[in-house]
XYZ file of C-alpha atoms in Angstrom:
586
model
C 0.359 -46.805 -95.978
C 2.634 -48.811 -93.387
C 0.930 -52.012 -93.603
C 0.330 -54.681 -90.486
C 3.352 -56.657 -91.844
C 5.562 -53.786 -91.578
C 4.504 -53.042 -88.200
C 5.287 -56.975 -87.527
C 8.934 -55.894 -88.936
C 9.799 -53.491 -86.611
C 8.453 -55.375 -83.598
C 9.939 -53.494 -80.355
C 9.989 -49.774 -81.667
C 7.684 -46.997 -81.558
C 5.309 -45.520 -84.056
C 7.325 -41.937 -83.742
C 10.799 -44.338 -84.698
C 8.637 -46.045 -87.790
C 7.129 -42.645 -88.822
C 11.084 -40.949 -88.690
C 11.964 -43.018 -91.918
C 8.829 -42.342 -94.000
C 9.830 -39.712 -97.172
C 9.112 -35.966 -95.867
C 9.157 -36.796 -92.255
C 11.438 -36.360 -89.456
C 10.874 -36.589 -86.129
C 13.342 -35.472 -83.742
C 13.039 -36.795 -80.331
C 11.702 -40.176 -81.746
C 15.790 -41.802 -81.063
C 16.165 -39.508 -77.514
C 15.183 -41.971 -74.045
C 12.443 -42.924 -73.653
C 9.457 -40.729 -72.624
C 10.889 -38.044 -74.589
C 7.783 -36.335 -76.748
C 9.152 -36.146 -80.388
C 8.533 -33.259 -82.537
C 6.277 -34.350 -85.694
C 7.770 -32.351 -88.810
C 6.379 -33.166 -92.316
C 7.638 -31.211 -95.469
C 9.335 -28.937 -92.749
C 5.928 -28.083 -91.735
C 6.945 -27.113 -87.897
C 5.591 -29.157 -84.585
C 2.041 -28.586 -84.637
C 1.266 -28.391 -88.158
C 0.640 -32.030 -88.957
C -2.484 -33.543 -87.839
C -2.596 -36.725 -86.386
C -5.661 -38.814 -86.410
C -6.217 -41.640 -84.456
C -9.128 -43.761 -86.211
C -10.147 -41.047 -87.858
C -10.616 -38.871 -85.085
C -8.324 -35.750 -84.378
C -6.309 -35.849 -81.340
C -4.360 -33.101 -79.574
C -3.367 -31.791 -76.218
C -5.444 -28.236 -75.838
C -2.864 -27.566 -73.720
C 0.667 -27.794 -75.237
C 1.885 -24.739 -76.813
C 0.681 -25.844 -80.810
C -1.861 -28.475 -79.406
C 0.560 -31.151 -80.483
C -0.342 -34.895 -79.610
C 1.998 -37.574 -77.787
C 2.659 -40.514 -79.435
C 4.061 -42.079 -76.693
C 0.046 -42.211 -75.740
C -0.557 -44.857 -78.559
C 1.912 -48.297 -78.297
C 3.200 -49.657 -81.497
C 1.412 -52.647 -80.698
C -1.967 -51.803 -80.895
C -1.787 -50.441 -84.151
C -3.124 -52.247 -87.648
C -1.639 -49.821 -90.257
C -0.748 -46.213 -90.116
C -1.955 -44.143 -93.111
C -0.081 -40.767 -94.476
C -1.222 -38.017 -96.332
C 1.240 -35.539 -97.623
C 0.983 -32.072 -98.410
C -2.119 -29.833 -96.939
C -5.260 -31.361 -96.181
C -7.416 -28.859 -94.247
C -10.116 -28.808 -96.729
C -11.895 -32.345 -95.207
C -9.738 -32.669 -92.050
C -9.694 -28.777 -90.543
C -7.195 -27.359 -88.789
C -3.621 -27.827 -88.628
C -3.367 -30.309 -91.410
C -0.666 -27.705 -92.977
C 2.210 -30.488 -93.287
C -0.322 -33.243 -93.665
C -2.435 -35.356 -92.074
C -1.111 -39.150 -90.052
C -4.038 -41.479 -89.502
C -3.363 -43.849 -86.987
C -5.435 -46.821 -87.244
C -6.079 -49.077 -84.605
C -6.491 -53.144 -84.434
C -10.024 -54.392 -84.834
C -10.179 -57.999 -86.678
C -13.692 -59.644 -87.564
C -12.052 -62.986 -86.555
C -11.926 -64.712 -83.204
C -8.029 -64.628 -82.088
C -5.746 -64.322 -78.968
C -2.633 -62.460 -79.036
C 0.231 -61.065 -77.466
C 4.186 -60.285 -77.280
C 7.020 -60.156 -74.595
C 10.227 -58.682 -75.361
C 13.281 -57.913 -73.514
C 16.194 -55.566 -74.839
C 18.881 -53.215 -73.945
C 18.626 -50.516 -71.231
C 16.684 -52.192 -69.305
C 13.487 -52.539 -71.926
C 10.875 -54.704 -70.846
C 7.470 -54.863 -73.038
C 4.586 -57.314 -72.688
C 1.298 -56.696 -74.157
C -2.024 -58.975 -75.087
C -4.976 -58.388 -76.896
C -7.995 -60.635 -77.380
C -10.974 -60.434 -79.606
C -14.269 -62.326 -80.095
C -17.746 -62.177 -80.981
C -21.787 -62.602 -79.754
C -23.891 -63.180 -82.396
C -23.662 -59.136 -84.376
C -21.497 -57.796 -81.938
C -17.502 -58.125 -82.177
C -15.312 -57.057 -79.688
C -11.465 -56.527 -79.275
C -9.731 -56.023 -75.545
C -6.171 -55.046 -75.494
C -3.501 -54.355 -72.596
C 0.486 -53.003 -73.372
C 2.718 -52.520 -70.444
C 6.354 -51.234 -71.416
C 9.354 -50.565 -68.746
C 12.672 -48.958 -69.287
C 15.700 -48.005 -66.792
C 16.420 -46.216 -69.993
C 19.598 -43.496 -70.235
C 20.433 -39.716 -69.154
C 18.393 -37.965 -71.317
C 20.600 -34.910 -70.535
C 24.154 -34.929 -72.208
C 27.057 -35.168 -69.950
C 29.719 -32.498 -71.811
C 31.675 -32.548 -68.178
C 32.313 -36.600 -69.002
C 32.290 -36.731 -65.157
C 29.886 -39.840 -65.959
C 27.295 -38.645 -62.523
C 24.224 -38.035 -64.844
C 21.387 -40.613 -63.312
C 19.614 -43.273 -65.857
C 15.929 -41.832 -66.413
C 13.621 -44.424 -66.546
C 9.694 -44.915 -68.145
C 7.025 -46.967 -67.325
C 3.766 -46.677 -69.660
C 0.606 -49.099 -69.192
C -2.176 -48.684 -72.079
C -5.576 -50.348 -72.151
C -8.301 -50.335 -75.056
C -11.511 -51.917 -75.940
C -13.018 -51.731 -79.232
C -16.919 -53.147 -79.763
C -18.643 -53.243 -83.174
C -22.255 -54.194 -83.993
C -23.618 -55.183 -87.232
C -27.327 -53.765 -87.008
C -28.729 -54.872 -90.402
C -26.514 -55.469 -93.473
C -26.207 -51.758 -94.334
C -25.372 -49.657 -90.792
C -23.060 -50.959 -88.154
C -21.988 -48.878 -84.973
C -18.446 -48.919 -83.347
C -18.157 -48.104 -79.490
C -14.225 -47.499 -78.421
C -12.281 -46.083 -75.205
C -8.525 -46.093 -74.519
C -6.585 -45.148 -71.470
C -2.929 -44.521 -71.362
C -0.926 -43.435 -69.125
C 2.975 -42.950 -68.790
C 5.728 -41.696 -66.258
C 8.984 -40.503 -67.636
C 12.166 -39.053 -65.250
C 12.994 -36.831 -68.485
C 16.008 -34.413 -67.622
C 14.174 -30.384 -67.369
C 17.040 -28.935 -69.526
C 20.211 -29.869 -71.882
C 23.044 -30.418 -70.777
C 21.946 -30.736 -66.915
C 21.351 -33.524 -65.071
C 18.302 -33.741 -63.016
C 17.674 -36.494 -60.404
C 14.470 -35.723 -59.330
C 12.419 -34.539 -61.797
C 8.798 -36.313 -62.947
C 6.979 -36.378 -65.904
C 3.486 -37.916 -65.923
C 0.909 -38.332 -69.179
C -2.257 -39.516 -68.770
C -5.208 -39.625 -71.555
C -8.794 -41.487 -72.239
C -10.195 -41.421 -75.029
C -14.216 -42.725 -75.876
C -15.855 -42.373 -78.853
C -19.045 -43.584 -81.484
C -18.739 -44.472 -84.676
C -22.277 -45.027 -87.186
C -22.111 -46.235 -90.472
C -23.595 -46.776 -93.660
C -23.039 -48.257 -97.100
C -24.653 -49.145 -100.018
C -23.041 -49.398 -103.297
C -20.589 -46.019 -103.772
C -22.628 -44.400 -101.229
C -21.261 -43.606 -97.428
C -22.779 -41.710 -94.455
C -20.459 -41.930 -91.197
C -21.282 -39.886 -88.070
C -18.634 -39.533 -85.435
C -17.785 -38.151 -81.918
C -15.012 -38.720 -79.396
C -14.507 -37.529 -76.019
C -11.175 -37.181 -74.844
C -9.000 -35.708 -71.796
C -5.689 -35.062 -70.963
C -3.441 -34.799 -67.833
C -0.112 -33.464 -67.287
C 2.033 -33.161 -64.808
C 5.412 -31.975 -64.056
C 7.077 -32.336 -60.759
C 10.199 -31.124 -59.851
C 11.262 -31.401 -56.149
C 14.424 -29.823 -56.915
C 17.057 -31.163 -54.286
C 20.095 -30.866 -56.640
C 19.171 -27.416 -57.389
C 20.769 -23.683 -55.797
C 18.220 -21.627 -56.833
C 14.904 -23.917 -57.064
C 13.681 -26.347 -54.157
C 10.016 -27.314 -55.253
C 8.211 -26.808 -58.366
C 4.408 -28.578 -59.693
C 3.124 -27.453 -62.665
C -0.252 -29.313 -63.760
C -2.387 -29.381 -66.417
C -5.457 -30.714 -67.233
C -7.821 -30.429 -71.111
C -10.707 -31.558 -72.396
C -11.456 -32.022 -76.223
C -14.624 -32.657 -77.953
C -15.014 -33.803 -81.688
C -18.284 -34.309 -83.810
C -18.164 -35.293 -87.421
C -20.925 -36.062 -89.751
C -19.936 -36.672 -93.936
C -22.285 -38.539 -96.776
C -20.060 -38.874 -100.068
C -22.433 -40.338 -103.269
C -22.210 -40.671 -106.487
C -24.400 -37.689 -108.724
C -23.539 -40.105 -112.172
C -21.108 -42.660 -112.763
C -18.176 -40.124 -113.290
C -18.592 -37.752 -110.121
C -18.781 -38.712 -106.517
C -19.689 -35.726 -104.198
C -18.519 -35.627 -100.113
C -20.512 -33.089 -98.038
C -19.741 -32.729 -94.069
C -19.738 -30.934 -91.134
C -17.455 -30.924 -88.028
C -17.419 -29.713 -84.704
C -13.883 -29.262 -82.244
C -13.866 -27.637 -78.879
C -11.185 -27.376 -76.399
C -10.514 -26.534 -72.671
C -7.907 -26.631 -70.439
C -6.562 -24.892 -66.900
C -3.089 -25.181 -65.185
C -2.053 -24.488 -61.984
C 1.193 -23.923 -60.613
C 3.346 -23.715 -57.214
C 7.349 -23.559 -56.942
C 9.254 -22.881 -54.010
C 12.602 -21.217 -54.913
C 14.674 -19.048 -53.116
C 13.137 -16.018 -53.689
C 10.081 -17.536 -51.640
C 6.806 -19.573 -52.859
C 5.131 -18.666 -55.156
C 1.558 -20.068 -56.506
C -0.487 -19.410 -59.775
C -3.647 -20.849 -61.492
C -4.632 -20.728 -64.596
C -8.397 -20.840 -64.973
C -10.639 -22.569 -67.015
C -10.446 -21.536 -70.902
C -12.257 -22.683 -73.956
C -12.688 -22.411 -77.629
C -14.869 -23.858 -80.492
C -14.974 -24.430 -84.352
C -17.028 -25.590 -86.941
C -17.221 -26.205 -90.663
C -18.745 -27.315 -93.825
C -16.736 -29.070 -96.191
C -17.367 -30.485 -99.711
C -15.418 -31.847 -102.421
C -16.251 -33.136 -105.617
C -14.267 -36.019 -107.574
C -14.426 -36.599 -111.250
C -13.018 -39.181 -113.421
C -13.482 -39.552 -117.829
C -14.962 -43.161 -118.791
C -11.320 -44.703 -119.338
C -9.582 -43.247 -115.883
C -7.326 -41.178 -117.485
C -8.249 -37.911 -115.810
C -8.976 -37.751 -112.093
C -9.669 -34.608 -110.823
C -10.584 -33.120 -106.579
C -11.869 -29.693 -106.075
C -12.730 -29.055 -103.002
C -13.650 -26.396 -100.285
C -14.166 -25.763 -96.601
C -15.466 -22.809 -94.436
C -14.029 -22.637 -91.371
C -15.916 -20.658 -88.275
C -13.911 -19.913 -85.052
C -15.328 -18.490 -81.953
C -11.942 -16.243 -81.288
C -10.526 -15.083 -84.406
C -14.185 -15.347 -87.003
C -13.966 -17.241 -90.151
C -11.419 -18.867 -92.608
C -11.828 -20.737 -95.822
C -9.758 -23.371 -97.718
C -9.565 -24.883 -100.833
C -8.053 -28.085 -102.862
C -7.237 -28.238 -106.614
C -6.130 -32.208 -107.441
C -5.501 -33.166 -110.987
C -3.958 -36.599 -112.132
C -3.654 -37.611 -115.638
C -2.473 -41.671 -116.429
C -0.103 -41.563 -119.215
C -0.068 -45.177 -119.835
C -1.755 -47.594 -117.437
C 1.618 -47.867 -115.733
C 2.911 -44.049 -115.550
C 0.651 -40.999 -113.920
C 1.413 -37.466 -113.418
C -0.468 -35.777 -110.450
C -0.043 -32.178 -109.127
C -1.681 -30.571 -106.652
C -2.822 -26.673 -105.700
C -3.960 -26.181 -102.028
C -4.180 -24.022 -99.088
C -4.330 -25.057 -95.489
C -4.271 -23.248 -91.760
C -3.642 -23.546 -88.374
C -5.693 -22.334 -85.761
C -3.875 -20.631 -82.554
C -3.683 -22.765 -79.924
C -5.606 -22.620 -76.392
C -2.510 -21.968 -74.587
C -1.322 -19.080 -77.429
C -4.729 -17.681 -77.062
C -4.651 -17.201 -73.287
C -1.562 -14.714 -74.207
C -2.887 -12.926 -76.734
C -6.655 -13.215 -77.971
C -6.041 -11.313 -81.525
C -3.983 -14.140 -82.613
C -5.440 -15.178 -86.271
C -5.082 -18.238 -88.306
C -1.986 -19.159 -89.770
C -2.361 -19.954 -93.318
C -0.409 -21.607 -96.116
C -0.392 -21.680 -100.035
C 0.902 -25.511 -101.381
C 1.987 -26.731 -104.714
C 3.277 -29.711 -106.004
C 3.976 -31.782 -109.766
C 5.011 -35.521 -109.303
C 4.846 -38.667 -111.676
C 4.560 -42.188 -110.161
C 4.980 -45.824 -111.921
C 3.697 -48.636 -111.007
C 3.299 -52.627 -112.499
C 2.952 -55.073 -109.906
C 4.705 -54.684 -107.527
C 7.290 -51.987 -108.319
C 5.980 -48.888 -107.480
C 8.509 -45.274 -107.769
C 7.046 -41.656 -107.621
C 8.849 -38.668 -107.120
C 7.172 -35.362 -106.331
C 8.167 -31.813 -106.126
C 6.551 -29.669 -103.392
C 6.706 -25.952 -102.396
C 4.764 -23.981 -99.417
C 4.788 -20.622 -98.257
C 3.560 -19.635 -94.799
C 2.199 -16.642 -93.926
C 0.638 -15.118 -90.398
C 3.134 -18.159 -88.679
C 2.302 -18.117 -85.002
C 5.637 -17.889 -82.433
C 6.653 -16.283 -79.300
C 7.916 -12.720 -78.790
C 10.931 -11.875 -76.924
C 10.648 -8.948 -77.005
C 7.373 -8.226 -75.203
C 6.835 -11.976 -74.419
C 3.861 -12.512 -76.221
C 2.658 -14.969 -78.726
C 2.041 -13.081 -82.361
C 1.322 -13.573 -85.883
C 4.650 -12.809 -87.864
C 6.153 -16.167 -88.760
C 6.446 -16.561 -92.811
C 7.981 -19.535 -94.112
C 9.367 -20.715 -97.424
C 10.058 -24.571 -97.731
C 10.150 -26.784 -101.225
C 11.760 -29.574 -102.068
C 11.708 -33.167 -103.514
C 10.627 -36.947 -102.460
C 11.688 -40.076 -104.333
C 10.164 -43.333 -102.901
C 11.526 -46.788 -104.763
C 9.871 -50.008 -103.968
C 11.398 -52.804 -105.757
C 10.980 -56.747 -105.357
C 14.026 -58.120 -106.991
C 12.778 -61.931 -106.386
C 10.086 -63.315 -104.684
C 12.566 -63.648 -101.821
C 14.320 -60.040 -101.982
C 12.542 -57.067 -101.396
C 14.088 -53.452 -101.751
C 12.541 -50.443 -100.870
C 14.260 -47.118 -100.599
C 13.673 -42.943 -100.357
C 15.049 -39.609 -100.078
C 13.878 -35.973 -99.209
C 16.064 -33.154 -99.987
C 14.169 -29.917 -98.527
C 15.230 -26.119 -98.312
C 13.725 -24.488 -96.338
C 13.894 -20.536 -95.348
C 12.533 -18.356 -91.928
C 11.561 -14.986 -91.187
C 11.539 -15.152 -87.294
C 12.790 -12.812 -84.440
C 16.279 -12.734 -84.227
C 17.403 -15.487 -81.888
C 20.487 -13.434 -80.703
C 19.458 -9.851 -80.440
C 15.615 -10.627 -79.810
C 15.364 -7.325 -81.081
C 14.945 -7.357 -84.475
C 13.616 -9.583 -87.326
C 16.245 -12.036 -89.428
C 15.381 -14.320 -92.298
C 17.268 -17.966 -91.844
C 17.845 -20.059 -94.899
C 17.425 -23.546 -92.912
C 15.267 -24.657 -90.441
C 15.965 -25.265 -86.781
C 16.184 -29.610 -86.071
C 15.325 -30.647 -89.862
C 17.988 -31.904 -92.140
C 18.252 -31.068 -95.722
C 19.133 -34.379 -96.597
C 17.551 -37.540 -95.459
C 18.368 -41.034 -97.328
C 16.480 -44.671 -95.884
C 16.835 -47.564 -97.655
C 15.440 -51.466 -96.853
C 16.477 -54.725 -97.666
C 13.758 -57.334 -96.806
C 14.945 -61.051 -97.247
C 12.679 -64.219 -96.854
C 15.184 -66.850 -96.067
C 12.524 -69.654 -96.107
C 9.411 -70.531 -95.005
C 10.764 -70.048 -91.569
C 13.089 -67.089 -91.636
C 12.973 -63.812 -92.603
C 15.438 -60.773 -92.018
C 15.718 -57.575 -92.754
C 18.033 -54.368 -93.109
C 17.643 -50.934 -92.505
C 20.083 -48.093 -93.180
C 19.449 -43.897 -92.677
C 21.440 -41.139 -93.542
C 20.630 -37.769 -91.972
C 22.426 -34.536 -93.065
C 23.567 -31.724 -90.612
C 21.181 -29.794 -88.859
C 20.612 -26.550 -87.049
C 19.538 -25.913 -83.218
C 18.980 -23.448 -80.890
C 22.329 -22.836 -79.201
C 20.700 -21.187 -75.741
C 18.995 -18.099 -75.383
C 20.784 -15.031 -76.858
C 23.160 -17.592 -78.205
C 24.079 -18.054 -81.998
C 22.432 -21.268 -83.223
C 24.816 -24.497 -83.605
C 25.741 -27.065 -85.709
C 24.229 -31.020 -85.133
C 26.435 -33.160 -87.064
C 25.345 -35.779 -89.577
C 24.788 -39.742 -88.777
C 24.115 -42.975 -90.100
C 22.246 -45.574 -88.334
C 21.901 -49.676 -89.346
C 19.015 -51.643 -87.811
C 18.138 -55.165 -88.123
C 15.384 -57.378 -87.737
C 15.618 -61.449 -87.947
C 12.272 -63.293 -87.014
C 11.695 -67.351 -87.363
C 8.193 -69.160 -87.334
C 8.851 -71.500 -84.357
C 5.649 -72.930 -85.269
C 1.804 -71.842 -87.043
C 1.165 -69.454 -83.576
C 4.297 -68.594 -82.314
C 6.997 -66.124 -83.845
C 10.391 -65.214 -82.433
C 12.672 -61.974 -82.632
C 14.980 -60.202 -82.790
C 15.360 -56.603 -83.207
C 18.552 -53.760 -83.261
C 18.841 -50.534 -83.510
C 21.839 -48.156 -84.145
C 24.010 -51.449 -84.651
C 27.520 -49.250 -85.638
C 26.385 -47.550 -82.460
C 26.892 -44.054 -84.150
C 27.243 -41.236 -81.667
C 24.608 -38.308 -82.220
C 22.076 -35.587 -81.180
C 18.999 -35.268 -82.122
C 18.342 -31.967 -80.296
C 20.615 -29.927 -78.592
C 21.626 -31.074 -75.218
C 20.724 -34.501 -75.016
C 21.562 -38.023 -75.624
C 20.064 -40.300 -78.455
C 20.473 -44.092 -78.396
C 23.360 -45.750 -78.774
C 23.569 -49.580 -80.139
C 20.261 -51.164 -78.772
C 19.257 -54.957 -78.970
C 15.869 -56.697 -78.196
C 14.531 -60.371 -78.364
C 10.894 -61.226 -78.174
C 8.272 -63.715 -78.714
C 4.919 -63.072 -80.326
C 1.736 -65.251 -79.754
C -1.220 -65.707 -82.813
């Protein structure tokens, strides 16, 4: 869990720059300008494969390749805590919870309060947002707003050093309102909508410079929540509606070969959940559920180039799933054994049915010292946009296994778990007939330590590190004739090292120090092009905050402080040394 004090920490970032320093995550794209959508890789499960929830809820763009969701759609600021779940989950949470499952969890406080934040930092940063909650008799409300500017970078990289690549700038404006009502003392019901929307002058390509291209994001999101509980047992029934729109526009002045180009798309996503979990005797508690997912999207497209116009839509397109779910949890009188089995049957409208399963034992050596394993599968359904190239796509699956041991007394807490995962069926595209197909199998283990140490009440140390191996079958990616098997995988290190110092000063101050090693990685080089070499880096960031008084906090915040010069993908620029002061209101 990243707690609401952490979040406080890092005042001025972004949940994709929080989540990048988590054990078994890296997100590239998270340190790029801006606007730029980071890739969401857990275990070296690839983009795609980790599900992210927003209050429980699945979210996802129908129509990006691997239905991946934005997080530039969600503002730091709005957020309580963020809760991570490693390793595959699709038993209770479905499809594409083959990395693991993120669940983003929104602020909602039973007690009356006002606030809000304004911050100012380095290219051009601007961020000012304000929330207020309240309550009528049963009913408890929250209203939020978040507006964030940037004149931001080149997101391209500038290998000619002529120094003509134009800043690309962001503007993103996010609204929310949250309303909970207490019907009697065992069911409450939660009403919620969010709209976001962003603009982002994102360069097309890397290594060019483009000066008038657009990229717009737009979401809304509404959904129920019902409740109940009494004792150990829960009932929760839950829908959201949400859409999605995308455009790119492109009126391509500074280009020989392309004048115009508009590319939109628009998707629709419906989610139903209903799960009772009870206890059958004091030693077993039993979940049962159901869920429901559909998705739709369409596209259409004009350019203008100088081969002529040219015009294309994309109609309408849909698909649907449902499951049952169950899982069973069993514990001896004196906690020493805790065991999950669990099961789902998965039913898709396209490709037929799937099933899953989840094998958790934990055994407590002393009441300081557990061991915990874990035997699982998980899948992936194709994606809208995959489907709409080939319909005989099937589900990508995957077989996990992990051992750990974790300590804790107080609060030190240390674990360190060894994972594996095989892939099989991994959906990609097809050079060679340009076609979306099932061929993809993957190999990936590796190791997580996580240290959390208070070393006085006034020093707090926390630190972890991921080594993973990973190893591809795939198309080649020079020949795209033939099939190759890489022994490393394309943006994520083997080697990834973050380490905290938190110190409270006095009752007043308190600072703290991050630092994050990140091995060499591989890219794609171009297309037919052999794939290159990103070299390592080390960042330092800082945070200093002092309690100006009981309401009113101010900050300080840097990132990239040696101002360390590095690419997180091929072709385009990451932040250099970045400072921002702000003010927060309670």
């Amino acid at each position: 869990v990243i707690s609401a004090a952490q979040i406080q920490q890092n005042a001025g970032r972004t949940i994709a720059q929080l989540l990048n320093e988590q054990a078994g995550l890296s997100l590239p794209g998270a340190l790029s300008n801006l606007g730029t959508v980071p890739s969401i890789y857990m275990r070296g499960a690839a983009s795609g494969r980790t599900l992210i929830l927003l209050d429980g809820a699945p979210v996802g763009d129908p129509s990006m390749i691997s239905n991946e969701f934005d997080l530039n759609l969600v503002p730091l600021n709005q957020v309580e805590r963020i809760e991570i779940l490693k390793g595959a989950q699709s038993t209770l949470y479905g499809s594409d919870a083959i990395g693991g499952v993120i669940n983003i969890i929104t602020k909602s406080k039973g007690k009356p309060f006002v606030s809000g934040a304004l911050s100012y930092g380095s290219y051009g940063t601007t961020q000012g947002n304000l929330q207020f909650n309240s309550s009528i008799n049963k009913l408890n409300y929250t209203i939020g707003f978040e507006n964030q500017n940037a004149d931001g970078f080149s997101s391209a990289k500038d290998i000619t050093n002529k120094g003509n690549f134009d800043k690309d700038g962001y503007q993103n404006n996010s609204f929310f309102v949250k309303a909970k009502y207490q019907i009697d003392s065992l069911w409450d019901v939660q009403l919620s909508s969010r709209k976001t929307a962003y603009k982002a002058a994102i360069d097309y390509g890397g290594f060019m410079d483009d000066k008038d291209n657009e990229f717009k994001n737009a979401t809304t999101m509404s959904g129920l929540v019902l409740k109940y509980k009494k004792a150990k047992t829960n009932f929760q029934l839950q829908y959201q509606y949400t859409t999605q729109d995308r455009t790119y526009l492109n009126d391509s002045a500074d280009k020989t070969y392309l004048i115009y180009e508009n590319n939109q798309y628009a998707g629709t996503t419906h989610f139903a959940d209903a799960f009772l979990s009870t206890p059958i005797n004091k030693n077993i508690q039993w979940i049962v559920g159901s869920d429901f997912r559909y998705g739709s999207y369409n596209q259409t497209y004009e350019s203008i180039s100088k081969w002529g116009p040219y015009n294309d839509v994309f109609r309408d397109t849909f698909q649907f799933q449902n499951a049952l779910y169950t899982s069973v949890l069993i514990n001896d009188n004196a906690k020493k054994w805790l065991l999950e089995l669990g099961a789902r049957y998965n039913n898709h409208n396209r490709f037929g049915n799937n099933q899953t399963f989840t094998f958790n034992p934990s055994y407590a050596l002393t009441d300081r010292v557990r061991l915990i394993a874990s035997v699982s599968t998980g899948f992936k359904a194709p994606s809208l946009y995959q489907l709409s190239y080939n319909d005989k796509l099937k589900a990508e699956t995957s077989f996990n296994t992990e051992l750990g041991i974790s300590f804790r007394k107080g609060q030190v807490f240390a674990r360190a778990v060894y994972y594996n995962r095989n892939i099989k069926n991994g959906i990609d595209y097809n050079y060679i007939d340009y076609n979306f197909f099932n061929f993809i199998q993957q190999k990936v283990n590796g190791l997580e330590i996580e240290i959390q140490h208070p070393i006085t009440e006034q020093h707090q140390f926390s630190l972890n590190y991921t080594l993973m191996n990973g190893q591809e079958t795939n198309q080649n990616r020079i020949t795209t004739t033939d099939t190759i098997t890489y022994n490393y995988l394309l943006k994520r290190p083997k080697h990834s090292l973050n380490a905290q110092w938190n110190y409270a000063i006095n009752s007043k101050w308190n600072a703290s120090l991050t630092g994050r090693f990140i091995s060499e990685r591989k890219d794609v080089g171009g297309y037919a092009k052999p794939d290159v070499t990103l070299g390592y880096y080390t960042l330092l960031n800082a945070n200093i905050q002092y309690k100006w008084s009981k309401r009113i906090v101010v900050f300080a915040n840097g990132q990239n402080l040696l101002n360390d010069n590095f690419s997180e993908v091929n072709g385009y620029n990451a932040i250099g040394r970045m400072i921002q002061f702000g003010i927060r209101l309670n």
